[in-house]
mmCIF file of C-alpha atoms and ligand atoms in Angstrom:
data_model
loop_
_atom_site.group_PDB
_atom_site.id
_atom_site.type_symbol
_atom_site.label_atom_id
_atom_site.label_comp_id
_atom_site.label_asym_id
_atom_site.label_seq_id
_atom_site.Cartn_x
_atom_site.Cartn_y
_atom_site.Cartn_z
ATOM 1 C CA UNK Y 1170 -15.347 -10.670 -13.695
ATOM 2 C CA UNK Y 1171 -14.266 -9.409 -10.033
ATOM 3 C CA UNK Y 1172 -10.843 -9.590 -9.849
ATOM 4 C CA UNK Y 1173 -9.485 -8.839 -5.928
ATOM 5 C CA UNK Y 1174 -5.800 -7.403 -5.005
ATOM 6 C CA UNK Y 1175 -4.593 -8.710 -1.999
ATOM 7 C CA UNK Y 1176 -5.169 -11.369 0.537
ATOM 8 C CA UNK Y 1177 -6.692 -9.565 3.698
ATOM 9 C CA UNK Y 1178 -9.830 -9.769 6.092
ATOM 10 C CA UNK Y 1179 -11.656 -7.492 3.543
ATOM 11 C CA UNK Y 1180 -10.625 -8.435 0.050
ATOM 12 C CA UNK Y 1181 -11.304 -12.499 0.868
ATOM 13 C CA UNK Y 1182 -14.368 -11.128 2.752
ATOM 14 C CA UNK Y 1183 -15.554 -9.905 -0.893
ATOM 15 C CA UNK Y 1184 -13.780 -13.199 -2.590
ATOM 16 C CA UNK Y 1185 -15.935 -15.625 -0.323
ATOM 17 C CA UNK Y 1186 -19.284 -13.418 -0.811
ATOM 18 C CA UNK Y 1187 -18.740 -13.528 -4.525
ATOM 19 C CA UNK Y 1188 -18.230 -17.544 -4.274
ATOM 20 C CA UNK Y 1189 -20.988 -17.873 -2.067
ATOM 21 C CA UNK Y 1190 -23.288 -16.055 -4.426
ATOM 22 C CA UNK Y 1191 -22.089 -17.278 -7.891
ATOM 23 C CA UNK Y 1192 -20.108 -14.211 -9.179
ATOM 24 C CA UNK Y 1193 -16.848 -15.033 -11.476
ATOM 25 C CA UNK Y 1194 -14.002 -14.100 -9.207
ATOM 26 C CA UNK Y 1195 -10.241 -14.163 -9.117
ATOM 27 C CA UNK Y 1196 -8.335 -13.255 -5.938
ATOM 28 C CA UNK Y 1197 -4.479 -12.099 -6.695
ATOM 29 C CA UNK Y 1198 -2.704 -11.747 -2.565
ATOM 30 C CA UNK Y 1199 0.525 -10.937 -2.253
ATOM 31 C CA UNK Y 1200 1.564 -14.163 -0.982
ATOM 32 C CA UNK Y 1201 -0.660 -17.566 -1.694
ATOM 33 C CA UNK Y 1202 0.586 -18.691 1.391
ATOM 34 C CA UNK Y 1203 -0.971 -16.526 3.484
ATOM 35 C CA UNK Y 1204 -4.586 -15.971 1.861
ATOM 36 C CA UNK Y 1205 -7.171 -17.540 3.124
ATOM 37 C CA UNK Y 1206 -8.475 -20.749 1.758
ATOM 38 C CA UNK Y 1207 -11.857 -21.077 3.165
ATOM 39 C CA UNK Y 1208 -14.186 -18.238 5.237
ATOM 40 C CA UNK Y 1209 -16.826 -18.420 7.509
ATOM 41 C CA UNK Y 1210 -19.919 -17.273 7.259
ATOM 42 C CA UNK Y 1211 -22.512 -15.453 9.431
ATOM 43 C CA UNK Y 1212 -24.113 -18.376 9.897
ATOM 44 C CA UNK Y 1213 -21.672 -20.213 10.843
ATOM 45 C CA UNK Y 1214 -21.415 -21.740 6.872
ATOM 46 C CA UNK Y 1215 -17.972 -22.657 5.773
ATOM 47 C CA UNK Y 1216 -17.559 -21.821 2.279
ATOM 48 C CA UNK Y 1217 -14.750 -22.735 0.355
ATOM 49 C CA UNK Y 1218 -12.567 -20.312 -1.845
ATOM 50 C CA UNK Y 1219 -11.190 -20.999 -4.994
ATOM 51 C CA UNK Y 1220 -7.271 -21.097 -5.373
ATOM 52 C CA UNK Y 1221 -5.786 -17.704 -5.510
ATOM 53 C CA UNK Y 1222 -3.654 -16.367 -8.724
ATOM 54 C CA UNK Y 1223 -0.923 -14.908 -9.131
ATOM 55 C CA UNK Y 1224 -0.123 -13.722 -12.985
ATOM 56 C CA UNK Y 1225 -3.603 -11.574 -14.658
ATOM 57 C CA UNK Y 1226 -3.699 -11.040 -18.248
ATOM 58 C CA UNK Y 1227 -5.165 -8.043 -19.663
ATOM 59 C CA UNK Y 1228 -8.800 -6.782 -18.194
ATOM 60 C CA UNK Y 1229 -11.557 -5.967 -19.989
ATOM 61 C CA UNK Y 1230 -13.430 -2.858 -19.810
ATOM 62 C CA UNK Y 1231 -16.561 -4.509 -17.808
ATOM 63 C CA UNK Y 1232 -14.090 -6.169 -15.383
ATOM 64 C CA UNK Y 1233 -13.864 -4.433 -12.005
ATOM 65 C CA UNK Y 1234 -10.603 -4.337 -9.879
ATOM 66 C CA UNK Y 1235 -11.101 -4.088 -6.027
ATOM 67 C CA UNK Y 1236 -7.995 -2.806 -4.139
ATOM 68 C CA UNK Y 1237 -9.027 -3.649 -0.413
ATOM 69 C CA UNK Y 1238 -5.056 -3.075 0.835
ATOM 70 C CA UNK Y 1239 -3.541 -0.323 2.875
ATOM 71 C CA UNK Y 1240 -3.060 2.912 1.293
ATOM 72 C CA UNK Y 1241 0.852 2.591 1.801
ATOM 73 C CA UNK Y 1242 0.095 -0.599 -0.481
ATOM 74 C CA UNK Y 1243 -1.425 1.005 -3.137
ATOM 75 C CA UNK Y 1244 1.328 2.422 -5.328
ATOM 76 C CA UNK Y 1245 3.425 -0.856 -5.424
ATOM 77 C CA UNK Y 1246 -0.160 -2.441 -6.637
ATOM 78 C CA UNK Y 1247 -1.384 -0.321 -8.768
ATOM 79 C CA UNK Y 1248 2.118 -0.034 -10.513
ATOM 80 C CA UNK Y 1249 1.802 -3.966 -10.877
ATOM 81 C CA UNK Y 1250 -1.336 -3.767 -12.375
ATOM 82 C CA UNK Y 1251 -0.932 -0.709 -14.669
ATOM 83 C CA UNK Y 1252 -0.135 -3.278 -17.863
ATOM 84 C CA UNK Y 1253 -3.224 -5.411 -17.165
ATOM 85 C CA UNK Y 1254 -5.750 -1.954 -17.670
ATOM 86 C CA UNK Y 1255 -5.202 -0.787 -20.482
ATOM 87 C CA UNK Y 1256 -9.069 -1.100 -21.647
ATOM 88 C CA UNK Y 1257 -10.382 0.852 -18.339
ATOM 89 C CA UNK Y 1258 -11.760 -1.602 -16.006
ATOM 90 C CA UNK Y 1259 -13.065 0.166 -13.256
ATOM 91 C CA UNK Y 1260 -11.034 0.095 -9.904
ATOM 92 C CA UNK Y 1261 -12.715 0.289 -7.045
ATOM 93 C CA UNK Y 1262 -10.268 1.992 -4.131
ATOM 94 C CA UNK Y 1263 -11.731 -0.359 -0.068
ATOM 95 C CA UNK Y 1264 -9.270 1.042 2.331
ATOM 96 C CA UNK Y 1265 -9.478 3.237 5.942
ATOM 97 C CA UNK Y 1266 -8.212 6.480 5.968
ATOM 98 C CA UNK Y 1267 -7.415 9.088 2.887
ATOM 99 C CA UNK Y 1268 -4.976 9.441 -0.105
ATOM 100 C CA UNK Y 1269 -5.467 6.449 -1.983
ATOM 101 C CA UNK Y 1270 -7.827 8.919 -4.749
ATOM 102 C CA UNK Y 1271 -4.569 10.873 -4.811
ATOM 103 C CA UNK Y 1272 -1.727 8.314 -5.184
ATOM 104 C CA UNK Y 1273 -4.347 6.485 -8.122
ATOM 105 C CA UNK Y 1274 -5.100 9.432 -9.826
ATOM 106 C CA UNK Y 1275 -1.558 10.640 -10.173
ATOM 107 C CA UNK Y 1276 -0.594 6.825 -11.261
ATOM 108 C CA UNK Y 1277 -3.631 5.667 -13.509
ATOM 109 C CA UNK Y 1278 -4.580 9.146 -14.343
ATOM 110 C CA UNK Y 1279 -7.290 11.964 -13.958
ATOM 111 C CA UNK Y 1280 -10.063 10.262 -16.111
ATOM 112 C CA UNK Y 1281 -9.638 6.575 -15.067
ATOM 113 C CA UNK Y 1282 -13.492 4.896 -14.077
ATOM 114 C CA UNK Y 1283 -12.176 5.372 -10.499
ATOM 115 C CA UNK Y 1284 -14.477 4.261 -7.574
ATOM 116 C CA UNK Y 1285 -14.092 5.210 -3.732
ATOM 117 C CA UNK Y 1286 -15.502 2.619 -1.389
ATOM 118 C CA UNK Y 1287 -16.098 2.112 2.440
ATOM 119 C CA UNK Y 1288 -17.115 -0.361 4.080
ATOM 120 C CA UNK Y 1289 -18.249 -1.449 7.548
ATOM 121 C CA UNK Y 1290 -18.617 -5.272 7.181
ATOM 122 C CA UNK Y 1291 -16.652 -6.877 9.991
ATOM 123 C CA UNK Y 1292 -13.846 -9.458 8.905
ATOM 124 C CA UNK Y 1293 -11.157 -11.411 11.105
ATOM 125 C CA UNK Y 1294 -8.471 -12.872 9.397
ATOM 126 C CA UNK Y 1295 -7.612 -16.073 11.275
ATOM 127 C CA UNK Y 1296 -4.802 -19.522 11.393
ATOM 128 C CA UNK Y 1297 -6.474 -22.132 12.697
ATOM 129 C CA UNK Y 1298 -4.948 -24.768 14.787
ATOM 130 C CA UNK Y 1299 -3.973 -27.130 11.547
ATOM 131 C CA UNK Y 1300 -2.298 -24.278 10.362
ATOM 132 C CA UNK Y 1301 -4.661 -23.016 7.261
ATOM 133 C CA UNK Y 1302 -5.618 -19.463 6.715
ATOM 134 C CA UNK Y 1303 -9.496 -18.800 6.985
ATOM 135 C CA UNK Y 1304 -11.181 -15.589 7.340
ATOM 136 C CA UNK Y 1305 -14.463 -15.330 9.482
ATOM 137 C CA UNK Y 1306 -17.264 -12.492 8.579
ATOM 138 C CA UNK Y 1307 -17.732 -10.988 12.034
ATOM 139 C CA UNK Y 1308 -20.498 -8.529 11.215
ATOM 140 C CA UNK Y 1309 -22.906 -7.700 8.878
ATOM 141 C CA UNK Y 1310 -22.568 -3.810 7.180
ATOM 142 C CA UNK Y 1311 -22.920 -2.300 3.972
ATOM 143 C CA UNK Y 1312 -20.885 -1.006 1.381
ATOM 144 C CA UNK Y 1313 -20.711 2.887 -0.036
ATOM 145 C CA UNK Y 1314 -18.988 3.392 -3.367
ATOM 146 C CA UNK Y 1315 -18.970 6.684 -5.411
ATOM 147 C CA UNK Y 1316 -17.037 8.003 -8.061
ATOM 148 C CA UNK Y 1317 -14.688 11.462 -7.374
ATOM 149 C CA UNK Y 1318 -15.706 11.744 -11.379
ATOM 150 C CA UNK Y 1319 -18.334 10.010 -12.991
ATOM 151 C CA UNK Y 1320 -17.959 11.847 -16.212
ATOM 152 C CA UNK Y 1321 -15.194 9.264 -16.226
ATOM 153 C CA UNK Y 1322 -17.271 6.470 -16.683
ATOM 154 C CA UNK Y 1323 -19.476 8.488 -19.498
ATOM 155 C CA UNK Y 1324 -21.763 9.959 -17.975
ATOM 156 C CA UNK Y 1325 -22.108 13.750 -19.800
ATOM 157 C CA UNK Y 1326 -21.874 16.419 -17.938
ATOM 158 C CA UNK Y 1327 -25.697 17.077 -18.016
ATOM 159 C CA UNK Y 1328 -26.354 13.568 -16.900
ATOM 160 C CA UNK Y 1329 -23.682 14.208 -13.681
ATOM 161 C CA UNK Y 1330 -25.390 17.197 -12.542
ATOM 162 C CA UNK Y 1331 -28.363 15.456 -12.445
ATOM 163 C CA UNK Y 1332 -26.763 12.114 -10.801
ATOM 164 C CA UNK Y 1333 -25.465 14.439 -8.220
ATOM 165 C CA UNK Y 1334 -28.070 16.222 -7.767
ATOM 166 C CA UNK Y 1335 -29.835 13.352 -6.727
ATOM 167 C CA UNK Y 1336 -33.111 13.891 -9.398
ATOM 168 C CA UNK Y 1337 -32.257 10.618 -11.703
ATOM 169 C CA UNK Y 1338 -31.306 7.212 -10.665
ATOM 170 C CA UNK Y 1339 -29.799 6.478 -13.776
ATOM 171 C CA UNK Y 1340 -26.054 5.856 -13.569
ATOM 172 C CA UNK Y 1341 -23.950 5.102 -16.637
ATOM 173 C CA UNK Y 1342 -24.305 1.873 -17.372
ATOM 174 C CA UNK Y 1343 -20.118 1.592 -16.647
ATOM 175 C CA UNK Y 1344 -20.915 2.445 -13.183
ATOM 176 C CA UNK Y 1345 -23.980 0.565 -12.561
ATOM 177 C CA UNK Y 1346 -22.622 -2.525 -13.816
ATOM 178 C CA UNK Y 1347 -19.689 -2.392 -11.478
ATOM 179 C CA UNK Y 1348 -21.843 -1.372 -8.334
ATOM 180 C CA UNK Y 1349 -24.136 -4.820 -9.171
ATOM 181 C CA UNK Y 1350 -21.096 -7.237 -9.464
ATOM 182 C CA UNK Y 1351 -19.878 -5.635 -5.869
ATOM 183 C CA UNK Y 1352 -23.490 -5.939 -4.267
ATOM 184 C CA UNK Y 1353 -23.949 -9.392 -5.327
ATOM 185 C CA UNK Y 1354 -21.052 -10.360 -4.142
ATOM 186 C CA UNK Y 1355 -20.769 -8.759 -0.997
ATOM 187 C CA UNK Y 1356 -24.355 -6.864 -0.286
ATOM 188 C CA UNK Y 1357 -25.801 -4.693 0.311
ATOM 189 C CA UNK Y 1358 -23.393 -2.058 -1.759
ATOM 190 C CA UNK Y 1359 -25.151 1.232 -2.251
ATOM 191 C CA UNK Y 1360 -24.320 4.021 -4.831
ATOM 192 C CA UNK Y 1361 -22.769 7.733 -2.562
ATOM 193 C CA UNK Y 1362 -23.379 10.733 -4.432
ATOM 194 C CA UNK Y 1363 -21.242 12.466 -1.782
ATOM 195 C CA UNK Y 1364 -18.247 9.765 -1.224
ATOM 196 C CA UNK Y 1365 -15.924 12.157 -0.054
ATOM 197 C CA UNK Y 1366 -18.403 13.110 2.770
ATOM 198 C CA UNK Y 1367 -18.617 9.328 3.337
ATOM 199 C CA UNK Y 1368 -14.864 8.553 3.213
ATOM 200 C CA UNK Y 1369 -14.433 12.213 5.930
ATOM 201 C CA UNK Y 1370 -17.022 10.343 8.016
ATOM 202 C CA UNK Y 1371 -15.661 7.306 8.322
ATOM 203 C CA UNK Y 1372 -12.335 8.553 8.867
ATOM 204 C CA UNK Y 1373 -13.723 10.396 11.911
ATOM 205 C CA UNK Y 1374 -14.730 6.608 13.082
ATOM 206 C CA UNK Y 1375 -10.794 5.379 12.763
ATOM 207 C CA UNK Y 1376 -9.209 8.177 13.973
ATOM 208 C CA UNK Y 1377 -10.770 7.709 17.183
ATOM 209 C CA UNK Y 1378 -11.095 4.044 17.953
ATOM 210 C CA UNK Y 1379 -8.198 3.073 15.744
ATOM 211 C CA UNK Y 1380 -5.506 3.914 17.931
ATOM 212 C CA UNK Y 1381 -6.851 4.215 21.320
ATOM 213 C CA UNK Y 1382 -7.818 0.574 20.848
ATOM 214 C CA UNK Y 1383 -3.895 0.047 19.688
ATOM 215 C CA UNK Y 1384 -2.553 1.616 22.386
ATOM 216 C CA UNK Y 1385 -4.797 0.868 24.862
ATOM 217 C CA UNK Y 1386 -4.944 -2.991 23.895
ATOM 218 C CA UNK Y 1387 -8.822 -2.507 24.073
ATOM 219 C CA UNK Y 1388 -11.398 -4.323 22.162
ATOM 220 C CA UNK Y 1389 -13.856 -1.430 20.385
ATOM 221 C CA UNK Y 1390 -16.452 -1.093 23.276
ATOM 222 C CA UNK Y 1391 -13.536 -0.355 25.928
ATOM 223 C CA UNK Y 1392 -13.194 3.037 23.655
ATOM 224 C CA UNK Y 1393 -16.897 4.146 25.319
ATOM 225 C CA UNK Y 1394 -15.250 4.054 28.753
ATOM 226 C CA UNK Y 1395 -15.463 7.745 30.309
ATOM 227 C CA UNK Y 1396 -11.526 7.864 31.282
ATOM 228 C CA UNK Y 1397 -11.815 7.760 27.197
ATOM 229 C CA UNK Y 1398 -14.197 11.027 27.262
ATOM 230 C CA UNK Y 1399 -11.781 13.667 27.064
ATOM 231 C CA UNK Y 1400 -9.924 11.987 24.452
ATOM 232 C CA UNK Y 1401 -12.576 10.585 22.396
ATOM 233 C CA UNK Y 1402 -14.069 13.922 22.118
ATOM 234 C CA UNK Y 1403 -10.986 16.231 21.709
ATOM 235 C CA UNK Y 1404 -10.246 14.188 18.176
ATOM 236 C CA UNK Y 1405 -13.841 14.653 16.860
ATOM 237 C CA UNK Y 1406 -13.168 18.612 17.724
ATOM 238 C CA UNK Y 1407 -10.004 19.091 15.958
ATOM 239 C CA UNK Y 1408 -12.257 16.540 13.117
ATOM 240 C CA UNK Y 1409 -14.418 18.719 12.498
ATOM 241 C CA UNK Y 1410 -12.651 22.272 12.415
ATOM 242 C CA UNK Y 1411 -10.270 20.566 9.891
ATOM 243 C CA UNK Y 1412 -13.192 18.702 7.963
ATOM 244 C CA UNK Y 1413 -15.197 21.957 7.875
ATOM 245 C CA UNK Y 1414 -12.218 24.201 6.608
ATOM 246 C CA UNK Y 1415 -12.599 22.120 3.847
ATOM 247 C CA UNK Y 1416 -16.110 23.037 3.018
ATOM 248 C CA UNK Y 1417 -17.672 20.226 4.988
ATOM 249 C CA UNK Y 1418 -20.509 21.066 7.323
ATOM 250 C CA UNK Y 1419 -20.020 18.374 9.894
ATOM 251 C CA UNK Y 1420 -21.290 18.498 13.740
ATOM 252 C CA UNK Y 1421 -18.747 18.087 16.332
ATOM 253 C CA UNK Y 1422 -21.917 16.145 18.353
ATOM 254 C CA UNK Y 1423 -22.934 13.728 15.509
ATOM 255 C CA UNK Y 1424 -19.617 12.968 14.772
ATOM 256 C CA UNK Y 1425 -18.887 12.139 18.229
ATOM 257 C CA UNK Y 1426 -22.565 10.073 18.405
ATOM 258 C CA UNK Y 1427 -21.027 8.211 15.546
ATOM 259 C CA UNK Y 1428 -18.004 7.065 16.859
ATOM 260 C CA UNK Y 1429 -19.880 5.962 19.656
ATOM 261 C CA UNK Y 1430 -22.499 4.510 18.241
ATOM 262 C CA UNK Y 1431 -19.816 2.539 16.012
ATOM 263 C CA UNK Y 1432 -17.952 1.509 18.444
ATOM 264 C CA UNK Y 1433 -21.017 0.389 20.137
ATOM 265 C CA UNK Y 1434 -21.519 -1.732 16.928
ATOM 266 C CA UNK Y 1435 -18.586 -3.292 16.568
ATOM 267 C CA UNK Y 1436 -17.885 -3.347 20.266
ATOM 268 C CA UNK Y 1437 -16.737 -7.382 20.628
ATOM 269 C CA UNK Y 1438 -13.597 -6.456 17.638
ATOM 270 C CA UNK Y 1439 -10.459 -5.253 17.729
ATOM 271 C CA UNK Y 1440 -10.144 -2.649 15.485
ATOM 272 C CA UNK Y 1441 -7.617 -3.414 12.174
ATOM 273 C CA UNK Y 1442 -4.953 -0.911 13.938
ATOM 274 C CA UNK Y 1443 -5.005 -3.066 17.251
ATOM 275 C CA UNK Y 1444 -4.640 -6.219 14.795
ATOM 276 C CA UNK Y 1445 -1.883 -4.833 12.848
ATOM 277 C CA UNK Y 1446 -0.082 -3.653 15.987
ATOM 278 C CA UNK Y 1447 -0.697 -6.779 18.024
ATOM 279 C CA UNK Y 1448 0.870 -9.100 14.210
ATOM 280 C CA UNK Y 1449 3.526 -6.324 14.099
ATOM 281 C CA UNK Y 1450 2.341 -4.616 10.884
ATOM 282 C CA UNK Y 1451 3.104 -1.394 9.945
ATOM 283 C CA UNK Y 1452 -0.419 0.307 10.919
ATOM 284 C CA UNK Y 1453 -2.368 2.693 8.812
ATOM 285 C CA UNK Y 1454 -2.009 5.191 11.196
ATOM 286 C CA UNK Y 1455 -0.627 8.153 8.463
ATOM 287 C CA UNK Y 1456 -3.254 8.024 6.218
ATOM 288 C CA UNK Y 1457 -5.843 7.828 9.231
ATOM 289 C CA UNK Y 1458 -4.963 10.690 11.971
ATOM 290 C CA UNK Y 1459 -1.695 11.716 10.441
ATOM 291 C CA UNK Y 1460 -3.851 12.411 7.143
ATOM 292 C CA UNK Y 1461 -5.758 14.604 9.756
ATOM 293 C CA UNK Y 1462 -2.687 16.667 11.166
ATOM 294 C CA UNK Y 1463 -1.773 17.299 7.545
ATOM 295 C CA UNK Y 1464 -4.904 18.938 6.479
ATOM 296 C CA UNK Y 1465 -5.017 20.162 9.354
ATOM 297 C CA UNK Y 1466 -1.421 21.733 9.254
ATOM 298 C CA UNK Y 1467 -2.424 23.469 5.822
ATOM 299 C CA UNK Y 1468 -5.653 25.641 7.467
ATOM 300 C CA UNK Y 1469 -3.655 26.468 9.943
ATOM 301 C CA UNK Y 1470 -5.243 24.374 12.846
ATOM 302 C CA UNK Y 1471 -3.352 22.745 15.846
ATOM 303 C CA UNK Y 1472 -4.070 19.176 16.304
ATOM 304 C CA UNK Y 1473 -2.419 18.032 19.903
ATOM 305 C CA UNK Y 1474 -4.445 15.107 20.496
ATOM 306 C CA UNK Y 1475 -4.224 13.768 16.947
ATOM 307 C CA UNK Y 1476 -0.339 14.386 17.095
ATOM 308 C CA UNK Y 1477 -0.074 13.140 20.780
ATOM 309 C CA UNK Y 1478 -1.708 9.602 19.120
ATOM 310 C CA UNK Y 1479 0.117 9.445 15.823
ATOM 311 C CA UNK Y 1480 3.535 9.630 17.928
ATOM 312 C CA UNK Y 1481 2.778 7.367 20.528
ATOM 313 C CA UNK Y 1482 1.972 4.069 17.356
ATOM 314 C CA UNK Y 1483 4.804 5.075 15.943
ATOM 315 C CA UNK Y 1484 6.966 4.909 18.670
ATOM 316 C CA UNK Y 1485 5.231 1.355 18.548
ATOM 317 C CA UNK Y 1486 5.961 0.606 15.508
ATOM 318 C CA UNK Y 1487 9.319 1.957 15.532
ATOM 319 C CA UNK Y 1488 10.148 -0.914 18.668
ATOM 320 C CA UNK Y 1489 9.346 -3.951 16.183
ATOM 321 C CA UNK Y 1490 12.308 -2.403 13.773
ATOM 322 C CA UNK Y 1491 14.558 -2.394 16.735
ATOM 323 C CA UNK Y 1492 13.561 -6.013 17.686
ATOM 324 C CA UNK Y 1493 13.574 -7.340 13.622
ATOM 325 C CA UNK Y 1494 17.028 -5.702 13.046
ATOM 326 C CA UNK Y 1495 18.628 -7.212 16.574
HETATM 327 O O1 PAF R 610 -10.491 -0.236 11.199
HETATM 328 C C1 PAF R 610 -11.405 -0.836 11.784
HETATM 329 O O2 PAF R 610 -11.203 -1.740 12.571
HETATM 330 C C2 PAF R 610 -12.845 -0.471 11.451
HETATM 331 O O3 PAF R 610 -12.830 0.479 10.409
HETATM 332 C C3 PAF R 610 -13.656 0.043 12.629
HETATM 333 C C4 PAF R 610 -14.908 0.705 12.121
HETATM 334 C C5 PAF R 610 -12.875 0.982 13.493
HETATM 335 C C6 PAF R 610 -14.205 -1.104 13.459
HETATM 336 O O4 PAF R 610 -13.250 -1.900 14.042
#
């Protein structure tokens, strides 16, 4: 069974794909209110969800757990949850930006069947005019998901060298199993041997478009505009001297091609920070660039731009406190 924390774009995204396509789901939001009860598809089909939960009972060890919520989310969840896993389901950790591995590993422990996921499927969570909650798949992507440890999952050492050295295709069956329930819900879902590389990548991606689209009150494709150039490309250079003091071999050019090219892509959206600051959400921007100036901060590089950024949405966000507590 698929069980799915949270009611956002994403996590009904991967409830409605897993109706859609016959997979035993259960979809746990914060509030019922607000979680969508129907999505549209691609095609324009509308497929009806089934009526969120809100109490789980134990898990078993085949179930999977997806946690598609903010990373400043994740604690309070996992907390919640930490009764309901006692036989190891795997969770699977969907979110933008860095330290969810961190905040579940300290919580659920260093040899929990952990899974790292991105994702670049395109979601829109949406009231419509009669006032229900629907949720519209904007774009086709895939899905990477790796594990930080796959011994964790049983895999022996000798059989992890091998998985990660790419010779054998043969993932423990713990892992496997949990990567086929995800793809046929939501494909296509592919196995990372490298998610960390993955997760560093994408985060080049958000740390660019996600707040000059905020702050700019841009859709994606306005972030290719050259009065964007010196911007666009001073992140990706302090991205990849930070990224690369961490034993990553990334090129500032590619990266750079790759935040273009994505927000090429997804050029019609507005990115998830522009959402969140347009609803008056607290954004994701610290575990996107101010993740950055952190790791950053401990190799000893300067980081302007990504501070310049980080301080302009939260003087943002700190203007909806001022208007919620007058
Ligand atoms: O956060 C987002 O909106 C997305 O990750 C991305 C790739 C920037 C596209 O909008």
């Amino acid at each position: 069974m698929l069980y799915i924390v949270g009611g956002g774009a994403i996590g009904s995204l991967v409830a409605a794909g897993a109706q859609k396509h016959g997979v035993p789901y259960q979809q746990y939001p914060r509030n019922v209110k607000h979680c969508p009860s129907s999505a549209v598809w691609l095609n324009g089909e509308i497929v009806t969800l089934q009526p969120a939960c809100s109490m789980p009972s134990v898990l078993q060890a085949d179930d999977v757990v997806v946690l598609p919520l903010k990373v400043y989310q994740l604690s309070q969840a996992l907390h919640f949850w930490l009764p309901y896993l006692v036989n190891q389901p795997t969770v699977v950790l969907l979110h933008n930006g860095m330290g969810g591995a961190e905040i579940a590993n300290d919580i659920l422990g260093p040899d929990y069947p952990l899974l790292l996921a991105t994702t670049s499927h395109g979601a829109l969570k949406k009231e419509t005019e009669n006032g229900s909650v629907i949720v519209e798949y904007t774009g086709k992507g895939e899905t990477q998901m790796g594990a930080l440890d796959v011994q964790a999952f049983g895999c022996s050492n000798k059989t992890s060298s091998i998985l990660t050295s790419k010779l054998c295709s043969k993932l423990p069956s713990k892992l496997s199993s949990a990567i086929s329930l995800l793809s046929a819900a939501l494909p296509p879902t592919h196995y990372c041997d490298d998610i960390q590389k993955a997760l560093w990548s994408k985060l080049a991606v958000n740390a660019v478009i996600n707040p000059l689209t905020a702050i700019n009150n841009i859709q994606n494709k306005h972030i290719l505009d050259s009065q964007f150039d010196k911007q666009r490309q001073a992140i990706c250079s302090e991205f990849t001297a930070t990224a690369n003091a961490y034993g990553f071999s990334f090129c500032e050019k590619q990266v750079h091609e790759r935040v273009m090219a994505v927000a090429k892509a997804t050029g019609e959206n507005y990115s998830s920070m522009h959402q969140d600051i347009v609803n008056k959400r607290p954004s994701e921007i610290g575990a996107i660039n101010g993740y950055l100036i952190e790791r950053a901060k401990q190799k000893g590089i300067a980081t302007p731009i990504n501070t310049l950024l980080t301080q302009q949405i939260k003087e943002i966000e700190a203007q909806f406190n001022t208007n919620i507590s007058m």
